[in-house]
Coordinates of N, CA and C in Angstrom, one line a residue:
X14 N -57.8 113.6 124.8 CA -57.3 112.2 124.8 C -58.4 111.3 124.2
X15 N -57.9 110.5 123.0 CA -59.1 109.5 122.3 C -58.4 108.0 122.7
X16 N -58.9 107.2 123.4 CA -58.6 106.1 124.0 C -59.4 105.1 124.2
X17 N -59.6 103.8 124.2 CA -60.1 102.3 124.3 C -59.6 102.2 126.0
X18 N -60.4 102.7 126.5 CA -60.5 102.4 128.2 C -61.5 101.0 128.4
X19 N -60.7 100.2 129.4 CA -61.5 99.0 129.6 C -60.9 98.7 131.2
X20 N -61.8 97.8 131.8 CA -61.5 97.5 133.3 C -62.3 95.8 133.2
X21 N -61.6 95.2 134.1 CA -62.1 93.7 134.2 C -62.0 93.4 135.7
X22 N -63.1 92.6 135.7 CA -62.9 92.5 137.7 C -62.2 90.9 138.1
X23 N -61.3 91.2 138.8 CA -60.7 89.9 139.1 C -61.3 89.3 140.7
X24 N -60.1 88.4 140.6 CA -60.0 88.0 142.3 C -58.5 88.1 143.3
X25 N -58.7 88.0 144.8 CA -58.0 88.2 145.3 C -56.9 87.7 144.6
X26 N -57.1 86.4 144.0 CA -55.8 85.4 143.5 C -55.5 85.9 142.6
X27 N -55.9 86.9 141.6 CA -55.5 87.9 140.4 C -54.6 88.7 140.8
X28 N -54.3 88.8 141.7 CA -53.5 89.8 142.3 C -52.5 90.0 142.5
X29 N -51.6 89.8 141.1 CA -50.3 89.2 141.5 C -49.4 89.4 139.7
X30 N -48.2 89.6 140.1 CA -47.6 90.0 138.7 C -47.8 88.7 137.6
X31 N -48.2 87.4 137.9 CA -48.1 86.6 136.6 C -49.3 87.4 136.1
X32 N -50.1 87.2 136.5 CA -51.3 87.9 135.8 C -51.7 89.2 135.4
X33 N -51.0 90.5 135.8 CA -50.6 91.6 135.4 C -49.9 91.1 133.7
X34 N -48.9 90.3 133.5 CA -47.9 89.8 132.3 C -49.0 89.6 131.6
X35 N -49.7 88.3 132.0 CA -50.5 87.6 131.1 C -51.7 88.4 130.4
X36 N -52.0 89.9 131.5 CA -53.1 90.6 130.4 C -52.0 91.2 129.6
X37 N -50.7 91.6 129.4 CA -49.9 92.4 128.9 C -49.6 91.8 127.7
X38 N -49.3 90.5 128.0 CA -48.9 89.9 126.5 C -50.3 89.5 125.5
X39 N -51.4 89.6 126.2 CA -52.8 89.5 125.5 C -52.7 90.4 124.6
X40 N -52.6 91.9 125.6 CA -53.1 93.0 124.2 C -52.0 93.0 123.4
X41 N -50.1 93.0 124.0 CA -49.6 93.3 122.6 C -49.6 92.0 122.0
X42 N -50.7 90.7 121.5 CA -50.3 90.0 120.8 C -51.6 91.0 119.9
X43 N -52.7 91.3 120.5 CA -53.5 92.1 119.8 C -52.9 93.0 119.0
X44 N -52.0 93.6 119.3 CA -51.2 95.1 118.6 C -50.3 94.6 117.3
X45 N -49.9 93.0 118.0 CA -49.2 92.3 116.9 C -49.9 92.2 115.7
X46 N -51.6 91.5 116.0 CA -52.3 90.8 114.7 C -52.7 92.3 114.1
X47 N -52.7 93.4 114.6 CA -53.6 94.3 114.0 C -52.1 94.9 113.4
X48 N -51.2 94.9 113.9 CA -49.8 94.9 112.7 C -50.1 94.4 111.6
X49 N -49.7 93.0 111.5 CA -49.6 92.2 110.3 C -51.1 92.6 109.4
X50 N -52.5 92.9 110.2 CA -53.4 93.4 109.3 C -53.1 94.4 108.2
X51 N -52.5 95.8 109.1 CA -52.1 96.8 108.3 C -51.2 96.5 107.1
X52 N -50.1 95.4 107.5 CA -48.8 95.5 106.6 C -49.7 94.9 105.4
X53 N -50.5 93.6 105.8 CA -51.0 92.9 105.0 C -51.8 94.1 103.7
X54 N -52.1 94.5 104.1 CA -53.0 95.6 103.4 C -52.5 96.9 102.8
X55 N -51.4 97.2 103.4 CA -50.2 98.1 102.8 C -49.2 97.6 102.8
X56 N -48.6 96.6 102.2 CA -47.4 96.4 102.0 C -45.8 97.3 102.0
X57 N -46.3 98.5 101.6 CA -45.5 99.5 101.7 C -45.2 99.5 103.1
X58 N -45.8 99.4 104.3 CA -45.6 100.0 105.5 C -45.1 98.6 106.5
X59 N -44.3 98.8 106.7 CA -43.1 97.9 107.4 C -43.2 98.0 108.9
X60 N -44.0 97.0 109.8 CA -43.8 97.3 111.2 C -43.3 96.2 111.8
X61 N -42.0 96.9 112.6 CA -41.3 95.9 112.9 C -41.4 95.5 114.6
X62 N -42.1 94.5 115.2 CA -42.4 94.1 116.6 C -41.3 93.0 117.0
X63 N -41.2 93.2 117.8 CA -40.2 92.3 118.6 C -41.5 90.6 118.5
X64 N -41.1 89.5 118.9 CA -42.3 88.2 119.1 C -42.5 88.7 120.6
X65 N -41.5 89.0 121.6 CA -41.9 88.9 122.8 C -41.9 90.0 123.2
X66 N -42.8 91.1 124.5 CA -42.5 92.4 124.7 C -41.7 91.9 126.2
X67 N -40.8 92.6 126.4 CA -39.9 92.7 127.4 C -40.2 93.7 128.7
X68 N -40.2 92.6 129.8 CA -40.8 93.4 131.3 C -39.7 93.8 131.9
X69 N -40.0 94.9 132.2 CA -38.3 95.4 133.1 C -39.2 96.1 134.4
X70 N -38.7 96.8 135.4 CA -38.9 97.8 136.3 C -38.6 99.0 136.3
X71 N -39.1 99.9 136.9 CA -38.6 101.5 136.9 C -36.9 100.9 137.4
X72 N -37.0 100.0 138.9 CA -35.7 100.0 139.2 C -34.8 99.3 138.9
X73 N -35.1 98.8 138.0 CA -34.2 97.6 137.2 C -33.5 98.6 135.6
X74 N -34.2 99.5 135.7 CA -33.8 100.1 134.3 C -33.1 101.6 135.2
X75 N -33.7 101.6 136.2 CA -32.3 103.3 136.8 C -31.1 102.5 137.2
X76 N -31.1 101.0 137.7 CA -29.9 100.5 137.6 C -28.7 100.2 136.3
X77 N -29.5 100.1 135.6 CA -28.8 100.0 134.0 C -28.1 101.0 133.7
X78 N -29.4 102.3 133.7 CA -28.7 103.4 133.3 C -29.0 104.7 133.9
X79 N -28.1 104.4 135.2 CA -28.2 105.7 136.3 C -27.4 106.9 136.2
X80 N -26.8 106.6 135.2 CA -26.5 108.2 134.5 C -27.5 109.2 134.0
X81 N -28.7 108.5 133.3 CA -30.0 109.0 132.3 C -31.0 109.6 133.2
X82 N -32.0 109.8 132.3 CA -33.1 110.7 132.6 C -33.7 109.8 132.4
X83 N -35.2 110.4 133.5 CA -36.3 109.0 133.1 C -36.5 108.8 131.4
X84 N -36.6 109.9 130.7 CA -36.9 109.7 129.6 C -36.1 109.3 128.6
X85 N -34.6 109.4 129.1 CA -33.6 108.6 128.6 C -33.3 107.3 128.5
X86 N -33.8 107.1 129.8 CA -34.0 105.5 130.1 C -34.9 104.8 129.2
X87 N -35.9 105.8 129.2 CA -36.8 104.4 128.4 C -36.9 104.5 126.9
X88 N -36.1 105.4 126.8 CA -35.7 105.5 125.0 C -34.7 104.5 125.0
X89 N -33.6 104.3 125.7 CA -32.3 103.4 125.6 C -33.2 102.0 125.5
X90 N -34.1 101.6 126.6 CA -35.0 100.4 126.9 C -35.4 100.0 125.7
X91 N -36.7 100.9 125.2 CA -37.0 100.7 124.1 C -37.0 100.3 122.8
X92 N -35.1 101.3 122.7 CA -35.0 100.9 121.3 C -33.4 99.8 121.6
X93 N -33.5 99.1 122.8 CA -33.0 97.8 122.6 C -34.1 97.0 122.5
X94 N -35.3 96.6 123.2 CA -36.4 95.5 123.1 C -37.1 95.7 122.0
X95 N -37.8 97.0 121.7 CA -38.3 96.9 120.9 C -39.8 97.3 121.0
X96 N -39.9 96.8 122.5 CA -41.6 96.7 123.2 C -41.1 96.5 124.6
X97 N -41.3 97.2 125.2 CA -40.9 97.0 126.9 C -42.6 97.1 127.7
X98 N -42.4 96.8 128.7 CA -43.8 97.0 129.7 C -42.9 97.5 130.7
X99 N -43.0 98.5 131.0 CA -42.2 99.2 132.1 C -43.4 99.0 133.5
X100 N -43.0 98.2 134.3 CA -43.6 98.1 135.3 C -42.9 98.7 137.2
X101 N -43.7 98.8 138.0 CA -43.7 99.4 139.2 C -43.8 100.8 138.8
X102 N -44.7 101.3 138.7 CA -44.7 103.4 138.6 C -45.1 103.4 139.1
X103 N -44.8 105.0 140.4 CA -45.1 105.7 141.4 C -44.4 105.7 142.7
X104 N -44.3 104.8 143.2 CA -43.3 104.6 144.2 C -41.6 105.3 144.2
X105 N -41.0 105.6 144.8 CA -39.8 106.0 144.8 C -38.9 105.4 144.6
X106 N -37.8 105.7 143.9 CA -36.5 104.6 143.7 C -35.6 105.0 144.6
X107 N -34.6 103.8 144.3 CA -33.4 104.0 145.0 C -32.6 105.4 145.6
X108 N -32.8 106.4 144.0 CA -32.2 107.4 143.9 C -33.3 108.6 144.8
X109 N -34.2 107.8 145.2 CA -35.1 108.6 146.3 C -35.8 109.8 145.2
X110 N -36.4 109.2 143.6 CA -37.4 109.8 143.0 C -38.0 109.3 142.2
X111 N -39.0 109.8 142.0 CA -39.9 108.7 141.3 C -40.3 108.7 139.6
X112 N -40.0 107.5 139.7 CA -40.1 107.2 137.5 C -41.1 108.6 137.3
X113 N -42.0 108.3 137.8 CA -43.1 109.1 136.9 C -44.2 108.9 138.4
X114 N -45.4 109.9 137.7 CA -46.4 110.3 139.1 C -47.4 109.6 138.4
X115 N -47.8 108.9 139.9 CA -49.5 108.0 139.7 C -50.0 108.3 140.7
X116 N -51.7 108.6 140.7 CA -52.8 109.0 142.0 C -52.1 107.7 142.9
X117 N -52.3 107.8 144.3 CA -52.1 106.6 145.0 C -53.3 106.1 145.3
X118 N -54.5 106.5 144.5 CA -55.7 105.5 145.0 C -56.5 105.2 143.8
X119 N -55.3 105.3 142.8 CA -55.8 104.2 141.4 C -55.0 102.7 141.2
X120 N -54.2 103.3 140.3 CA -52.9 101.4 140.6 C -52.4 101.1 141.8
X121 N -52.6 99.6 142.1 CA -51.7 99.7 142.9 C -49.9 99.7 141.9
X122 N -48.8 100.0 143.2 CA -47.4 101.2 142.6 C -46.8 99.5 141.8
X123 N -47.4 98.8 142.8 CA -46.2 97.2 142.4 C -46.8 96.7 141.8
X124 N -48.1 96.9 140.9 CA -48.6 96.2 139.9 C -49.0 96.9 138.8
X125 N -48.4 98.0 138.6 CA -48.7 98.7 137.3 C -47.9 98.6 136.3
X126 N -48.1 99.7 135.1 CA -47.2 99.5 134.2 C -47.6 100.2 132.9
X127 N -46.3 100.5 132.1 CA -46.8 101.4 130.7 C -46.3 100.5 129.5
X128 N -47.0 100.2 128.3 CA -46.3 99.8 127.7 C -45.8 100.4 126.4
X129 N -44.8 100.2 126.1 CA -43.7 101.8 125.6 C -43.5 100.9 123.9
X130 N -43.4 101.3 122.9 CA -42.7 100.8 121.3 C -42.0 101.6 121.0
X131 N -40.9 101.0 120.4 CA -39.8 102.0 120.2 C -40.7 102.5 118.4
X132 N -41.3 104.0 118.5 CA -41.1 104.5 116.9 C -40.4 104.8 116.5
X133 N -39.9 104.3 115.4 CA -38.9 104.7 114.5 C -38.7 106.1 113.8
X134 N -40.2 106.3 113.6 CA -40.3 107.5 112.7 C -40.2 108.9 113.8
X135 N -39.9 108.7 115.0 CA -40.0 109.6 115.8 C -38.6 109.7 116.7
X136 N -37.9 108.3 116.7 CA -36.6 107.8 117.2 C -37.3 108.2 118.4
X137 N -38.1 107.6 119.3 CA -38.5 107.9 120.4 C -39.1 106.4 121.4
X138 N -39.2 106.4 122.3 CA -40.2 105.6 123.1 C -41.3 106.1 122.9
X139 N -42.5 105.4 122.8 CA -43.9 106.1 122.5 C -44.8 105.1 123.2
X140 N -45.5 105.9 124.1 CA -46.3 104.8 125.1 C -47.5 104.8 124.6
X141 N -48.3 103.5 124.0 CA -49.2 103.5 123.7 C -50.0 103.0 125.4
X142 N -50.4 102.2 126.0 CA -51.6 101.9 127.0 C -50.4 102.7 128.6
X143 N -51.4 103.0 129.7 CA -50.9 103.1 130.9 C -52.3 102.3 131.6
X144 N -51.3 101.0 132.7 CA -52.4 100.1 133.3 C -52.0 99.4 134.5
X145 N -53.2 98.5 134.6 CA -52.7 97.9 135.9 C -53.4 97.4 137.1
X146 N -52.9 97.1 138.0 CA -54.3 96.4 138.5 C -54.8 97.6 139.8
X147 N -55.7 97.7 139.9 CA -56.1 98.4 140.7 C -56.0 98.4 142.3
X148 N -55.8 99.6 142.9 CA -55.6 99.1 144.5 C -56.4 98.1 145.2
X149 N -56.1 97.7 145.8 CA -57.2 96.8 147.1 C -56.9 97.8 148.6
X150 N -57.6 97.1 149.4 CA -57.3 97.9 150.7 C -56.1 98.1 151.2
X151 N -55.4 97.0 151.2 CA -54.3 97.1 151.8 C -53.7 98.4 150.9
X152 N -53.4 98.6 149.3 CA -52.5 99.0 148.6 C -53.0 100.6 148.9
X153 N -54.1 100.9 148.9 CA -55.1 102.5 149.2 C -54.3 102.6 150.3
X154 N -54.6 102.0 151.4 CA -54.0 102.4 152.9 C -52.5 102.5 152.4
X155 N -51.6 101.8 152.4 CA -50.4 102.5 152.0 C -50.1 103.6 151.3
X156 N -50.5 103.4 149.9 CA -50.1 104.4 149.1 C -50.3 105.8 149.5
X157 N -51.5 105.9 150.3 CA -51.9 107.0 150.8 C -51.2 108.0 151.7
X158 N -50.6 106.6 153.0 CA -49.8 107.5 153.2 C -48.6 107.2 153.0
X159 N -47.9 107.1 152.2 CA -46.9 107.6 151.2 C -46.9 109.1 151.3
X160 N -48.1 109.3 150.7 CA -48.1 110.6 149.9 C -49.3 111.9 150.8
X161 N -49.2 111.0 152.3 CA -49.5 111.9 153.1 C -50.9 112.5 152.9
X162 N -51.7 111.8 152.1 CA -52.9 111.6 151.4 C -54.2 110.9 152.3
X163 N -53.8 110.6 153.3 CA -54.7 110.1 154.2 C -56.4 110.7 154.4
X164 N -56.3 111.7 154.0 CA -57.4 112.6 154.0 C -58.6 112.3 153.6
X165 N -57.9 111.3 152.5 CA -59.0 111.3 151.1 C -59.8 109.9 151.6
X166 N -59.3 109.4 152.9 CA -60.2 108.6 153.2 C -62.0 108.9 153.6
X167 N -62.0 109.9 153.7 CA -63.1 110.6 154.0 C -64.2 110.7 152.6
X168 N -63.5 110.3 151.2 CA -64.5 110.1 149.7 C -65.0 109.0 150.1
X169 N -65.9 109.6 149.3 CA -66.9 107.5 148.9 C -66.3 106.8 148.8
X170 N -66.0 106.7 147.2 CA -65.0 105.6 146.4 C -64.1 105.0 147.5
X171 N -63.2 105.8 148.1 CA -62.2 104.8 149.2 C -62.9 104.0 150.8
X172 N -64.1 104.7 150.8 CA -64.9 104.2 152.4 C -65.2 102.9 151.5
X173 N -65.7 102.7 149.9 CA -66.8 101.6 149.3 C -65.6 100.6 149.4
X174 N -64.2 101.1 148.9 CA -63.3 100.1 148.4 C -62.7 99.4 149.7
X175 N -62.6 100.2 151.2 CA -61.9 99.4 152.6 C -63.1 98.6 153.0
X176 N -64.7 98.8 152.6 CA -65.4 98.4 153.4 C -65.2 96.7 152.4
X177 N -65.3 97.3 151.0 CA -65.5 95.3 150.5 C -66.6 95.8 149.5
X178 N -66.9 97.2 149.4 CA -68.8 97.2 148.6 C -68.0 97.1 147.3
X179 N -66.9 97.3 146.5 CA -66.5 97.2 145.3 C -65.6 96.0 145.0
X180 N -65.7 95.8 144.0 CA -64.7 94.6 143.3 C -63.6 95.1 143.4
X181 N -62.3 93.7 143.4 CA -61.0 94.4 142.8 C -61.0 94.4 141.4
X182 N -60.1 95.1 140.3 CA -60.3 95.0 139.1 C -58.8 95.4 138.4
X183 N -58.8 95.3 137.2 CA -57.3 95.6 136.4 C -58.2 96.1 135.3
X184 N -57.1 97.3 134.4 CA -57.7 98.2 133.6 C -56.4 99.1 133.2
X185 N -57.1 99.9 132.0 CA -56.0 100.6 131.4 C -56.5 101.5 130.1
X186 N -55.7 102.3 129.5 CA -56.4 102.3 128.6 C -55.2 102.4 127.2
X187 N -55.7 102.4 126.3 CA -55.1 102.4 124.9 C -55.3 103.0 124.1
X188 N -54.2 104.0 123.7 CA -54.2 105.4 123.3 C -54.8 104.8 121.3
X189 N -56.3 105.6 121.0 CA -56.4 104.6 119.6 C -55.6 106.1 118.7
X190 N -55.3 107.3 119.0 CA -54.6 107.8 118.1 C -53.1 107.7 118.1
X191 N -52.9 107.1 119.0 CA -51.5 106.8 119.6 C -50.9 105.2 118.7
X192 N -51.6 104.5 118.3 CA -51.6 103.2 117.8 C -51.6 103.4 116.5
X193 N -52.7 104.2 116.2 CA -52.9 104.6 114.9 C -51.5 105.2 113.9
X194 N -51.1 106.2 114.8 CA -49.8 106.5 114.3 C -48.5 105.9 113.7
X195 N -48.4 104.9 115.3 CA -47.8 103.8 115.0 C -47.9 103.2 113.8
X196 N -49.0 102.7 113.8 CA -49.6 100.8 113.1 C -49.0 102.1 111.7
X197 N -49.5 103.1 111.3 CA -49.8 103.8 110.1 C -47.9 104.9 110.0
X198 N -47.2 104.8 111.1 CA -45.9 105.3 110.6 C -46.2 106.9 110.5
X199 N -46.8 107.2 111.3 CA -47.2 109.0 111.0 C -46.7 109.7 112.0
X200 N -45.7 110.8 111.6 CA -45.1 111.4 113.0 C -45.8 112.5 113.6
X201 N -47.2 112.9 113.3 CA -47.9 114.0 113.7 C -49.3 113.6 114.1
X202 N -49.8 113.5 115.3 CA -50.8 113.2 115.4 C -52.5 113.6 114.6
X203 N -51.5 114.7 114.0 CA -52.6 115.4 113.2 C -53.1 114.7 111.9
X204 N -52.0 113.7 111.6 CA -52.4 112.9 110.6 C -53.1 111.7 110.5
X205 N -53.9 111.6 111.7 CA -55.3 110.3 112.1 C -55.9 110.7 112.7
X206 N -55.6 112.2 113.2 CA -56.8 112.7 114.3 C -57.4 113.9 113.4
X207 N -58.7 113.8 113.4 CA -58.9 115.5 112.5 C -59.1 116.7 113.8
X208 N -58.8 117.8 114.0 CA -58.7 118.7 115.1 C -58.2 120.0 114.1
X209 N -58.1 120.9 115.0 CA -57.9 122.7 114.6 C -56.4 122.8 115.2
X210 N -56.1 123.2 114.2 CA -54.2 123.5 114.7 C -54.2 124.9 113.9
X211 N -53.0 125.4 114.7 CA -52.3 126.8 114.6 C -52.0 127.2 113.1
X212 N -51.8 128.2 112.7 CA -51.7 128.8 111.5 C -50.2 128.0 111.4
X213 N -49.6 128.1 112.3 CA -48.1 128.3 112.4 C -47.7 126.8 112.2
X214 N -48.6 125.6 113.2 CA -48.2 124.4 113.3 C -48.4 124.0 111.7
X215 N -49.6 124.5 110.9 CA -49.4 124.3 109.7 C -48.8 124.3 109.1
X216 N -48.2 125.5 109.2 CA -47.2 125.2 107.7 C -45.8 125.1 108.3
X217 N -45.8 124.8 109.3 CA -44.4 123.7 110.1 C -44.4 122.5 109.4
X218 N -46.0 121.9 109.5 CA -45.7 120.4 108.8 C -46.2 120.6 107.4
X219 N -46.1 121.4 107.2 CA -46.2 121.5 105.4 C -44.9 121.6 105.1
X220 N -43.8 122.1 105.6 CA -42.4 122.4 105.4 C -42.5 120.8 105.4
X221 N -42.4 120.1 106.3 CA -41.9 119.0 106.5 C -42.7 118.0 105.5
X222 N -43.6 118.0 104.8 CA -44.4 117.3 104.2 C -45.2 116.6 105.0
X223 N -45.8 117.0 106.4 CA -47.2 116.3 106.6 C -48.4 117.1 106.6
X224 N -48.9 116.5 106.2 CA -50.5 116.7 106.0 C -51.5 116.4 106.7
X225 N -51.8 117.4 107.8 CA -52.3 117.4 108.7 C -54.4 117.2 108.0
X226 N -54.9 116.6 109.0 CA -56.2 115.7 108.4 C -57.3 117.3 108.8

């Protein structure tokens, strides 16, 4: 995994969904300008962003569409917004299962979030960053036992974070070959990442005409 991992330390008053949004719409205005950079520069290459990315919930989107699969869901999401921030992961839904699996003593479950772009060239949801703000005490002590994890009170990291020795913080990271693809319309990762692939994956995407780096 090649990624732009970053963490910022807040305060207790950070701690709260406006400001989960407000780093969210930071970076994709970032994702926006480094769009228009590319198109500007390849005019050939057409990227199409919504102005605003759209926040939903794990359980606001199994209510929509509680027929689907999680991965159905967030393809349907997706390729109506355009850019979604799929927020709350980890916790259990209604349907008594959960979106997707998070440690319970990294995000906290009610302040996280993925942010998903619909690619076209893949007809898919494609998550470029997974973030969020980080547990506090309260959120470790719960989550924990949620998941019957109580144990783990016994590491460092969780004695430093109930005592107060650590900051609270929000963090995430951003997939740069994952963006790459995007911003650049490449349906193979192999075409911005240089790596060793299979005799076979080769000339799969040689059929197809990509040209793996």
């Amino acid at each position: 995994v090649d990624q732009w991992d970053w963490e910022k330390i807040i305060t207790a008053e950070d701690r709260n969904v406006e400001y989960l949004k407000a780093t969210v719409r930071s970076i994709f205005g970032a994702v926006k300008r480094t769009a228009k950079a590319v198109s500007d520069k390849y005019p050939e290459i057409e990227i199409s962003l919504p102005e605003q990315i759209k926040f939903i919930t794990t359980q606001e989107l199994l209510d929509k569409y509680p027929n689907l699969t999680v991965k159905e869901r967030e393809h349907e999401a997706v390729k109506e917004y355009g850019a979604v921030f799929l927020m709350q992961i980890g916790g259990k839904l209604t349907n008594g299962e959960k979106h997707d699996g998070r440690a319970p003593d990294y995000d906290d479950w009610t302040l996280n979030g993925d942010i998903l772009l619909y690619n076209k060239v893949l007809d898919s949801a494609f998550e470029i960053s997974s973030m969020g703000i980080r547990v506090d005490r309260n959120a470790l002590m719960k989550q924990l036992k949620e998941e019957n994890a109580e144990d783990r009170m016994e590491f460092e990291f969780h004695k430093m974070l109930v005592s107060g020795a650590l900051p609270l913080t929000i963090g995430g990271g951003i997939g740069q070959s994952r963006l790459c693809m995007y911003l650049l319309q490449k349906a193979h990762i192999g075409e911005v990442q240089v790596s060793i692939w299979p005799e076979k994956e080769i000339a799969k995407c040689k059929q197809k005409g990509i040209n793996l780096l």
